[in-house]
Coordinates of C-alpha atoms in Angstrom, one line a residue:
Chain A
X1 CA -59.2 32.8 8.1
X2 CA -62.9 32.3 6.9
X3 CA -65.6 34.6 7.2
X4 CA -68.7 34.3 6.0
X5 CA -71.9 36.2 6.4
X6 CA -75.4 35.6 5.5
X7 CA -74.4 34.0 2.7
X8 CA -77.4 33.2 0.3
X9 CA -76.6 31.4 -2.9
X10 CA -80.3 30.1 -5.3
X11 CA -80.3 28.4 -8.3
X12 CA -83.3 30.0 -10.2
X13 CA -86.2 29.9 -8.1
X14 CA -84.2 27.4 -6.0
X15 CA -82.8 28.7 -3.0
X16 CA -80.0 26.3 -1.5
X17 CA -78.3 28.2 0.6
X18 CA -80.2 30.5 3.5
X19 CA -78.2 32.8 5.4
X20 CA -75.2 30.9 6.1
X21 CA -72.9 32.8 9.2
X22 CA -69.1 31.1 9.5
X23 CA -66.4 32.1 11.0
X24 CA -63.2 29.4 10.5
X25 CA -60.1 30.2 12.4
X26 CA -56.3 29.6 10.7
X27 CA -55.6 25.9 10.8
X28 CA -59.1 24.9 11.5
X29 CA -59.9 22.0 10.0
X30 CA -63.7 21.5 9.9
X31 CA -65.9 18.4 8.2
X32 CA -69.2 19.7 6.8
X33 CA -71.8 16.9 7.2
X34 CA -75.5 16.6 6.3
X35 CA -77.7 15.0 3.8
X36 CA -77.6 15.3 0.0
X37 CA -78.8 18.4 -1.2
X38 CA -78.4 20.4 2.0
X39 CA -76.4 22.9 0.8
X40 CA -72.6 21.2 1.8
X41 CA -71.2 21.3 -2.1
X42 CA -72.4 24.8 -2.7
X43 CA -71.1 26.4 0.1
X44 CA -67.6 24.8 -0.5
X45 CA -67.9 25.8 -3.9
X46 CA -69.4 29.3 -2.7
X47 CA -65.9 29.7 -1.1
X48 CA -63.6 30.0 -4.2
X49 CA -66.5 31.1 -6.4
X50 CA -67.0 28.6 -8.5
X51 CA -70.0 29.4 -7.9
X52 CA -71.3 33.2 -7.6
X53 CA -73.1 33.7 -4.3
X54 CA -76.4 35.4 -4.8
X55 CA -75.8 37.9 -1.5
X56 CA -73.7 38.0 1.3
X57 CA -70.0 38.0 2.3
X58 CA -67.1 36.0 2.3
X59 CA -64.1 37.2 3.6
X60 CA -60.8 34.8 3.0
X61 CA -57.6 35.4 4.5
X62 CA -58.5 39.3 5.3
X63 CA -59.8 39.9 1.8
X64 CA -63.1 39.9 0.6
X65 CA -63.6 38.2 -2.3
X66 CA -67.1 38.9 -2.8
X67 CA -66.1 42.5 -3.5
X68 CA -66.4 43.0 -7.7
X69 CA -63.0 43.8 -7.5
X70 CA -61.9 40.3 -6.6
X71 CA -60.0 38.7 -9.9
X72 CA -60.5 34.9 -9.8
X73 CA -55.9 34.6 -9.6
X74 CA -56.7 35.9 -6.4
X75 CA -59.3 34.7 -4.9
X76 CA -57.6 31.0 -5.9
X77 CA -53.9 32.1 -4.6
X78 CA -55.3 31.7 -1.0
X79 CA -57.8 28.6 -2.1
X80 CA -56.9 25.6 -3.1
X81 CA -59.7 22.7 -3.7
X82 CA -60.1 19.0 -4.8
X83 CA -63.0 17.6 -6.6
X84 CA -64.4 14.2 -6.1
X85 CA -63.6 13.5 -9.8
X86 CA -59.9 14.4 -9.1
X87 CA -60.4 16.9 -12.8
X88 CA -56.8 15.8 -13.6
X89 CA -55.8 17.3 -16.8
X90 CA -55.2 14.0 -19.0
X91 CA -53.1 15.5 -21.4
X92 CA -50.5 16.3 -19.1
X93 CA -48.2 14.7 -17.1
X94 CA -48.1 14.5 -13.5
X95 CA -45.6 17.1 -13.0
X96 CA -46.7 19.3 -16.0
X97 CA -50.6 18.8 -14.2
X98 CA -48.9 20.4 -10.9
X99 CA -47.0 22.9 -12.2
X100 CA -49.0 24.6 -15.0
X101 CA -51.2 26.8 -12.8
X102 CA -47.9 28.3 -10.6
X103 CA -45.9 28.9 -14.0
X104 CA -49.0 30.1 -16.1
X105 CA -50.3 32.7 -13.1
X106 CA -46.7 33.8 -12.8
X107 CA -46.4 32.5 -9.5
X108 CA -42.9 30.3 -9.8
X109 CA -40.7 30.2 -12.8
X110 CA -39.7 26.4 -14.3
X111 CA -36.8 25.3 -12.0
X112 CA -39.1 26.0 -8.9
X113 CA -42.2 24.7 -9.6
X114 CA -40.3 21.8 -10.6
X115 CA -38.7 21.6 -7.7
X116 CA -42.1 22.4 -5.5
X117 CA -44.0 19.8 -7.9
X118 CA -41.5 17.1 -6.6
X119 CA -41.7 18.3 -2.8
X120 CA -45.2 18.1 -3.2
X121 CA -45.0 14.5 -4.6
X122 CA -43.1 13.1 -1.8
X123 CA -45.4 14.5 0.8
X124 CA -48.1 12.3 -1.2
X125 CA -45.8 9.9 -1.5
X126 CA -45.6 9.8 -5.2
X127 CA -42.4 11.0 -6.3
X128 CA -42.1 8.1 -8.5
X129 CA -45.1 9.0 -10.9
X130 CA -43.7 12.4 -12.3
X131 CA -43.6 11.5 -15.4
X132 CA -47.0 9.5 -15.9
X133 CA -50.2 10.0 -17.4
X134 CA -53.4 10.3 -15.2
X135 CA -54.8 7.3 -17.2
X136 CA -51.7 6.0 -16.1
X137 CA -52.7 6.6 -12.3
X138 CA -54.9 4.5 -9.8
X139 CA -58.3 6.9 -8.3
X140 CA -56.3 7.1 -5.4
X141 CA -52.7 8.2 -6.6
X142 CA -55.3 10.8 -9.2
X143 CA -56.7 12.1 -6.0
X144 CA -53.1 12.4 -4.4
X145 CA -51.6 13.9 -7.7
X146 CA -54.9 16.7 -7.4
X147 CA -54.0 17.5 -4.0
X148 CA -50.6 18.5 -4.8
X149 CA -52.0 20.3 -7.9
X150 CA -53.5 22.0 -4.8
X151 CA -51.0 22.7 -2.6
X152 CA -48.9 24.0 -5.6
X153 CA -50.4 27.6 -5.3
X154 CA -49.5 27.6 -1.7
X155 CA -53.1 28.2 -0.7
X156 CA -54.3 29.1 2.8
X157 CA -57.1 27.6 2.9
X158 CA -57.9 23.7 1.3
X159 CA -61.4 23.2 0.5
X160 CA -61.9 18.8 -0.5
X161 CA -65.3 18.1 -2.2
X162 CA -66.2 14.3 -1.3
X163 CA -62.4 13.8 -2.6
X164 CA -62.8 9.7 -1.4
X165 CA -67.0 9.1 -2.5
X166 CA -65.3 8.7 -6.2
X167 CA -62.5 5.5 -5.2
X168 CA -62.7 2.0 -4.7
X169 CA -62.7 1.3 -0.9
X170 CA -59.3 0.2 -0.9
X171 CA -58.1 3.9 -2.2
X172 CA -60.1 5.9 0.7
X173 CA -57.4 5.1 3.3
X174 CA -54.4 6.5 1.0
X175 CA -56.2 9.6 0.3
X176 CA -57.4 10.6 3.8
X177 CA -53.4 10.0 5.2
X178 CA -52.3 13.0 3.1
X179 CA -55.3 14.8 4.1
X180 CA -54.7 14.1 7.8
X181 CA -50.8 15.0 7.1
X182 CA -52.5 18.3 5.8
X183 CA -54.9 18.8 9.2
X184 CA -53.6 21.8 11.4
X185 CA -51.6 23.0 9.8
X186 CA -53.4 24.9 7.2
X187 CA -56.9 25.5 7.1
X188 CA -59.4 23.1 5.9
X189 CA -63.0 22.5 4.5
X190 CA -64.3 19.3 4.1
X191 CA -67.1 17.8 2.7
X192 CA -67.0 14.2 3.2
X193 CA -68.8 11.3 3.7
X194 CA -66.2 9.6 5.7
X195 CA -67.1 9.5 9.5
X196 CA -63.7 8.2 10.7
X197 CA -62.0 11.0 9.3
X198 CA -64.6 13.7 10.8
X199 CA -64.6 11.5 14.0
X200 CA -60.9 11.9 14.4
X201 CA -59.1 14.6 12.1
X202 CA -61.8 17.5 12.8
X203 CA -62.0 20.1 14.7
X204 CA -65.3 21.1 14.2
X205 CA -68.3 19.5 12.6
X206 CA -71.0 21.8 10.5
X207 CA -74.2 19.5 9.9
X208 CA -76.3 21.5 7.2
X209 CA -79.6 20.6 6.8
X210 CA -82.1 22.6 4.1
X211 CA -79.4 25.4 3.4
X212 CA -78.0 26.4 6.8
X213 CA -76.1 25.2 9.2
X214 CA -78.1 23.4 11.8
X215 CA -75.1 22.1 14.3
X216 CA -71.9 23.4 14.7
X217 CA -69.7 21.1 17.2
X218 CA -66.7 19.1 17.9
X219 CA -67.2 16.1 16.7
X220 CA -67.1 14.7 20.6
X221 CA -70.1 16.4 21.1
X222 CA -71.9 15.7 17.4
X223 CA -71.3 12.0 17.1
X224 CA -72.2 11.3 20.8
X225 CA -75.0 13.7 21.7
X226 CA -76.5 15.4 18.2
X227 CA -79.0 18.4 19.3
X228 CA -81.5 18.6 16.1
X229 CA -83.5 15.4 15.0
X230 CA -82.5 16.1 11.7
X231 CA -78.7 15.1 12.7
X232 CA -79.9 12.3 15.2
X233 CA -81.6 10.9 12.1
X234 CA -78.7 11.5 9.6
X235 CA -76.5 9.8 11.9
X236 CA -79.1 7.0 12.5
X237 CA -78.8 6.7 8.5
X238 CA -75.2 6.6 8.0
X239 CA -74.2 4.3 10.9
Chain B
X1 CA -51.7 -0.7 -76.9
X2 CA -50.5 -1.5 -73.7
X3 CA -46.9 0.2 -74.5
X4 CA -48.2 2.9 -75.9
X5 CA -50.4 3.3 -72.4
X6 CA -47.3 2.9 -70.1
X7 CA -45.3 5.5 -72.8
X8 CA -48.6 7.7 -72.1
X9 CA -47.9 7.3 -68.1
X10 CA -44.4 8.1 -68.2
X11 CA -44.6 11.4 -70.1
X12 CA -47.6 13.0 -68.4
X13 CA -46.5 12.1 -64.8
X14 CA -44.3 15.6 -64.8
X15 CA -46.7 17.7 -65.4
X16 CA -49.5 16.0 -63.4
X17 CA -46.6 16.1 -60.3
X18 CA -46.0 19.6 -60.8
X19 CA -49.8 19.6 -60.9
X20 CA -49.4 17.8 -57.5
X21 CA -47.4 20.2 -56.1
X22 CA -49.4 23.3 -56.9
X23 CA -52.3 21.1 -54.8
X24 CA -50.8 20.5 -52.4
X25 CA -49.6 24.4 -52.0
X26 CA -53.2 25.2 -52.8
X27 CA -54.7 22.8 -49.8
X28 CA -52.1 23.6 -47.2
X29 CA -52.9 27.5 -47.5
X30 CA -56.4 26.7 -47.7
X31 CA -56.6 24.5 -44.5
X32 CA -54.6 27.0 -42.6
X33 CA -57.1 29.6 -43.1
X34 CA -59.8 26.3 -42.6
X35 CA -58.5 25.8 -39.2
X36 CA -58.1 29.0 -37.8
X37 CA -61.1 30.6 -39.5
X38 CA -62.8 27.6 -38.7
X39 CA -61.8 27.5 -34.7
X40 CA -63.1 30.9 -34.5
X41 CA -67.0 30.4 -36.0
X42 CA -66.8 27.3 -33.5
X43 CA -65.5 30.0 -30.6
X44 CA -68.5 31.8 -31.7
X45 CA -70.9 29.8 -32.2
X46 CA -70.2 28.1 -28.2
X47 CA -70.3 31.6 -27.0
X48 CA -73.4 32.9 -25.2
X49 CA -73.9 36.4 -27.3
X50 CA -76.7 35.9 -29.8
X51 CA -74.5 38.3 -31.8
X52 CA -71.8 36.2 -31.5
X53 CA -74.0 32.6 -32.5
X54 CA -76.8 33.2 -35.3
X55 CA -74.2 35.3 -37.6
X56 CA -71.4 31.9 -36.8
X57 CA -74.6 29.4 -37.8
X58 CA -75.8 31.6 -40.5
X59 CA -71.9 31.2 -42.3
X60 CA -71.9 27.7 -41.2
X61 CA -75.4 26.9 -43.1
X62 CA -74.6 29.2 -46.2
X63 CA -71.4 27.5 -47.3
X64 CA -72.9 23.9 -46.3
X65 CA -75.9 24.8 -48.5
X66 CA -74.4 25.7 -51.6
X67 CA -72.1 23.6 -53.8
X68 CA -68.4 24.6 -53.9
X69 CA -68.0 24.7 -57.4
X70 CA -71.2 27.7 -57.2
X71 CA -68.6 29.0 -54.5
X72 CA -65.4 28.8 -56.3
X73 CA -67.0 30.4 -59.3
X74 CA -68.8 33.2 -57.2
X75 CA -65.2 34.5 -55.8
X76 CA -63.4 34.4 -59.0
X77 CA -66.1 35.6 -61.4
X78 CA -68.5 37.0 -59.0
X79 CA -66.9 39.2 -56.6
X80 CA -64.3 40.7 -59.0
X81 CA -67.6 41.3 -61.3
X82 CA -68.7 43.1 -58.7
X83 CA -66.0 44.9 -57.0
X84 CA -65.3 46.3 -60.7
X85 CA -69.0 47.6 -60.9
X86 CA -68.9 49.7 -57.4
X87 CA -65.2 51.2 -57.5
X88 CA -65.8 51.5 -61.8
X89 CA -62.2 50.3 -62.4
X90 CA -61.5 46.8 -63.4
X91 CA -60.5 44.2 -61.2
X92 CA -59.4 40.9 -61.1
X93 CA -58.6 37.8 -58.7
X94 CA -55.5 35.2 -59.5
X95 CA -57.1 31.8 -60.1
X96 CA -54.6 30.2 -56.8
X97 CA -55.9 32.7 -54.8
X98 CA -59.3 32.7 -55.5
X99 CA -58.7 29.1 -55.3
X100 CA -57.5 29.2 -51.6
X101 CA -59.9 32.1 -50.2
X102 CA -62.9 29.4 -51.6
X103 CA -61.7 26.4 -50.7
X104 CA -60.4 28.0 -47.1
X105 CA -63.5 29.7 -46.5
X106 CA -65.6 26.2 -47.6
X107 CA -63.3 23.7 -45.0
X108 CA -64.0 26.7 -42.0
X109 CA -67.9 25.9 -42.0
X110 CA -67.0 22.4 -41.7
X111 CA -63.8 22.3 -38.8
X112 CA -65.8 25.0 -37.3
X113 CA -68.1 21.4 -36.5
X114 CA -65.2 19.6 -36.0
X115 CA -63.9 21.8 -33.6
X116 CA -67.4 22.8 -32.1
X117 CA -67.9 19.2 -31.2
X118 CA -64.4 18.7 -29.8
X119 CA -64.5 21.5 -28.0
X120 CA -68.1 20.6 -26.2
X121 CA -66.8 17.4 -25.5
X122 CA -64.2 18.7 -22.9
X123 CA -65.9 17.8 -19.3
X124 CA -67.0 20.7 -17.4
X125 CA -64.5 19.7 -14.3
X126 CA -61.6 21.1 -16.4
X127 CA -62.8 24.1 -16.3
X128 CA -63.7 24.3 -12.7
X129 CA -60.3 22.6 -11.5
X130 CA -58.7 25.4 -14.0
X131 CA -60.5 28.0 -12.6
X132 CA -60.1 27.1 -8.8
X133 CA -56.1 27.1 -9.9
X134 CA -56.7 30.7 -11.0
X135 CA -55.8 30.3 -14.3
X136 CA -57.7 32.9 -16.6
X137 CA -60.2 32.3 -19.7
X138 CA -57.7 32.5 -22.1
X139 CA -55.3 30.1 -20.3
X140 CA -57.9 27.5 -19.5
X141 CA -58.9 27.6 -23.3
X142 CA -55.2 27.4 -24.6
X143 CA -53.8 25.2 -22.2
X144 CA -56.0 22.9 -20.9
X145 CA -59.3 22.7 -23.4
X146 CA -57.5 23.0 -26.7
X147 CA -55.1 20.6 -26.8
X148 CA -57.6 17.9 -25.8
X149 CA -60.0 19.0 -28.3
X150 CA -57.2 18.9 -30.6
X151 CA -56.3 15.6 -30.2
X152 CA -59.7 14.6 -30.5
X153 CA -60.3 16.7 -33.7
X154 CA -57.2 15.4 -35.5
X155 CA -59.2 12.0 -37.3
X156 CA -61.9 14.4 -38.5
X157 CA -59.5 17.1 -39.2
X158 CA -57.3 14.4 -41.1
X159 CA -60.4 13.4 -43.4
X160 CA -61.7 17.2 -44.0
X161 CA -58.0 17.4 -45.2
X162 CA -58.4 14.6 -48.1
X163 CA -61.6 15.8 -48.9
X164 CA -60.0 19.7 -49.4
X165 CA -57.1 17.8 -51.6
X166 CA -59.6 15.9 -53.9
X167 CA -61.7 18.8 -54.1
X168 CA -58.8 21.3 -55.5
X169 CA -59.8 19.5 -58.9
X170 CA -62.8 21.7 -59.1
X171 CA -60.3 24.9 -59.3
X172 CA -59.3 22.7 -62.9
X173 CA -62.3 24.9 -64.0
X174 CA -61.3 28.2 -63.5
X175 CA -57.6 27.6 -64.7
X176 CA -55.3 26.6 -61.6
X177 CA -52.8 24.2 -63.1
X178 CA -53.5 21.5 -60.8
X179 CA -53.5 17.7 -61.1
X180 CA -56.3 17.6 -63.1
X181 CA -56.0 20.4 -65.7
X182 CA -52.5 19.4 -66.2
X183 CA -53.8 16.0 -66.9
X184 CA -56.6 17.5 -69.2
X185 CA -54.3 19.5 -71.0
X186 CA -52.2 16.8 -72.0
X187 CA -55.3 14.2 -72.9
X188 CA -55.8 17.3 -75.1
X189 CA -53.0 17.5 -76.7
X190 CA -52.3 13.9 -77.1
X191 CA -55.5 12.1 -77.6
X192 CA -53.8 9.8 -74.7
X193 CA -57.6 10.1 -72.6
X194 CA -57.3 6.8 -70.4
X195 CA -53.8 6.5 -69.5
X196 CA -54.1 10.3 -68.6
X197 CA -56.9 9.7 -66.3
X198 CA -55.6 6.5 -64.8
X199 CA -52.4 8.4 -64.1
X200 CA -54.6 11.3 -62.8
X201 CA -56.2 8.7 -60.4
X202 CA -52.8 7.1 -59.4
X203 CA -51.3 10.7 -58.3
X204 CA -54.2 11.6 -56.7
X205 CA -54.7 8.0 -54.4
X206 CA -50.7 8.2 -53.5
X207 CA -51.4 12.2 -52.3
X208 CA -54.2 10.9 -50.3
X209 CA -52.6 7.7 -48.8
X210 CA -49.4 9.8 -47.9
X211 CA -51.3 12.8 -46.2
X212 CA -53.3 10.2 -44.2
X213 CA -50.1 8.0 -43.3
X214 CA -48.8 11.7 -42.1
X215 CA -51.6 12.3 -40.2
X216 CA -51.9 8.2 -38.5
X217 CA -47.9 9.5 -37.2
X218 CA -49.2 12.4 -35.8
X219 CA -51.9 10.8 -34.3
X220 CA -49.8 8.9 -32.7
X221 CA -47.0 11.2 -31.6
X222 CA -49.9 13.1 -29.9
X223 CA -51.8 10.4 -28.0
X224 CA -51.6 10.1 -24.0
X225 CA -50.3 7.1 -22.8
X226 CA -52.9 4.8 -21.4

């Protein structure tokens, strides 16, 4: 579903990410660990081109949207992502906030997106808040409502930038239920700082460290027996 | 004295209210072209062409720099002057409209601010969650960015608004028959001076209490619940 190759992305003189090689099958869902700065957010965000990757390839759902000819509509039909500030458009409703982008990019008309908006709201279990505001909305049920915003372009792949380091404890467990309804069956990217969730919803672990991918293991074999220092250590730090 | 001051108020309140009305004609053509003229030297002076940004500032610092009654004067006496000198045929400009091209051109420099500063205010995650939903440019920008900086721009908008209405009594000096020249013309004619003015003052203070009543209801149609 994913494939990327020597993917370098720098920032000015900056380079933060060195030759990154991936390849993520459908329904894969994988938890990208590693210290701040190493490269985790800017992959992720490397993957639906928010930001522009300095050289390389990325090849999403057969199509490669590193080509020039790759229109953002695209490149976002297939990927869908969440942002640790949930980016919830406040002067929209819940339902108008899920429904814009399938109406707008001529996706659904009105009386299915409504009715996709609402499916989408039970499965985060929030049927109830069509009609509010996002100021309206607890971090969690934002983070919900932005994960159905998600899902509403029927994306193949779900990329989730920290979507829990943003709530109150108490929220984290709400949000990482719809992502674990979410796990296998479509394909997923995760950066996150939650080690529960990587322990026991991934299928795969990435540790980056400096701008490539150091480890790449189920997380049986990362958490228990780490091969680099660098992810004995970050493990040391988090535990 | 005081009768004849009340008799004074009575009879020049028509013609200061039709004065009213041509004002009020006068101000809601001129914001219109304020606002969209004005949304567009913002537009361009956020863009990232040069040629887009110093010609947007340079407008923005002209207008600001001179005194609108120099600039109402300038398009009714000025350009025509002009225009009549290169073509050699005489031309001229109706005082309303050069009233509305100056007073529209003016209030762009300053919602172009209002609307620059609205528009900059918008957090960057909008646009990324817009553009990781695919919508385009132009769909970010008209459904997402400007009706928040909308919403934020309508108290700055609202006062640029009042100031535009109290200002169309500088047009009084190139002929438009507004609140004020109808006012003057009757002190004229009458010798009636204060109770002219004070009813000058009265229409003028009910214009601006009514406009910003208007715009306290649409501030609050307009607001997200909290």
């Amino acid at each position: 579903m994913i494939e990327v190759t020597d993917l370098h992305k720098s920032f000015g003189q900056l380079e933060v990410l060195r030759g990154i090689n991936l390849s993520v099958p459908a329904n894969q869902t994988v938890c990208l660990l590693g210290s701040s700065g190493s490269g985790k957010s800017t992959l992720l965000r490397c993957l639906n081109l928010l930001e522009m990757p300095t050289s390389g390839r990325i090849i999403i759902a057969g199509r490669n949207i590193t080509e020039r000819a790759a229109s953002m509509t695209d490149v976002c039909r297939n990927v869908g992502m969440v942002f640790q500030q949930f980016n919830l458009f406040p002067h929209l409703n819940v339902l108008r906030n899920i429904t814009l982008a399938p109406l707008k990019t001529g996706l659904l008309q009105r009386p299915e997106a409504n009715d996709r908006a609402m499916e989408l709201l039970r499965t985060v279990g929030l049927q109830d808040k069509a009609q509010s505001y996002p100021s309206q909305l607890s971090g969690g049920q934002k983070q919900r409502v932005a994960i159905a915003r998600a899902l509403a372009m029927q994306p193949k792949v779900m990329l989730f930038d920290e979507p829990t380091s943003a709530l109150d404890p108490e929220m984290v467990g709400e949000v990482l239920a719809v992502m674990r309804k979410l796990a296998h069956n479509m394909t997923i990217m995760a950066v996150t700082h939650e080690m529960g969730f990587a322990r026991d919803v991934a299928d795969r672990i990435l540790f980056m460290d400096r701008g490539v991918i150091a480890e790449d293991a189920p997380p049986s074999e990362f958490f228990t027996n780490p091969k680099t220092d660098r992810a004995r250590q970050f493990l040391t730090t988090i535990r | 004295m005081p009768q004849d001051y009340l008799h004074h108020l009575g009879t020049v309140m028509p013609a200061l209210l039709k004065g009213a009305w041509i004002a009020v004609y006068v101000v809601v053509a001129a914001e219109a072209i304020g606002i969209s003229f004005g949304l567009l030297i913002a537009l361009a002076r956020l863009s990232k062409s040069r040629w887009l940004t110093w010609p947007a500032l340079a407008y923005v610092d002209l207008i600001r720099g001179t005194p609108m009654l120099v600039q109402i004067l300038f398009l009714y006496f000025g350009v025509p002057s002009l225009v009549s000198t290169v073509t050699g045929n005489p031309w001229n400009i109706s005082p309303i409209l050069a009233g509305i091209l100056a007073l529209g051109f003016n209030s762009a420099a300053y919602v172009s601010e209002v609307f620059r500063t609205a528009i900059g205010s918008i957090d960057k995650g909008q646009y990324e969650a817009s553009r990781a939903l695919g919508l385009t440019r132009f769909q970010t920008f008209r459904y997402v960015v400007l009706p928040q900086a909308f919403r934020w721009a309508i108290p700055p908008l609202g006062n640029e608004f009042i100031t535009l209405l109290k200002d169309t009594s500088l047009l009084s000096v190139i002929g438009v028959a507004e609140i004020l020249k109808e006012g003057q013309l009757y002190a004229a004619r009458t010798y009636a001076i204060f109770p002219t003015y004070v009813g000058i003052a009265i229409v003028y203070i009910i214009l601006t209490l009514s406009i910003a009543n208007v715009l306290r209801f649409v501030e609050r149609k307009l607001k997200v619940p909290a």
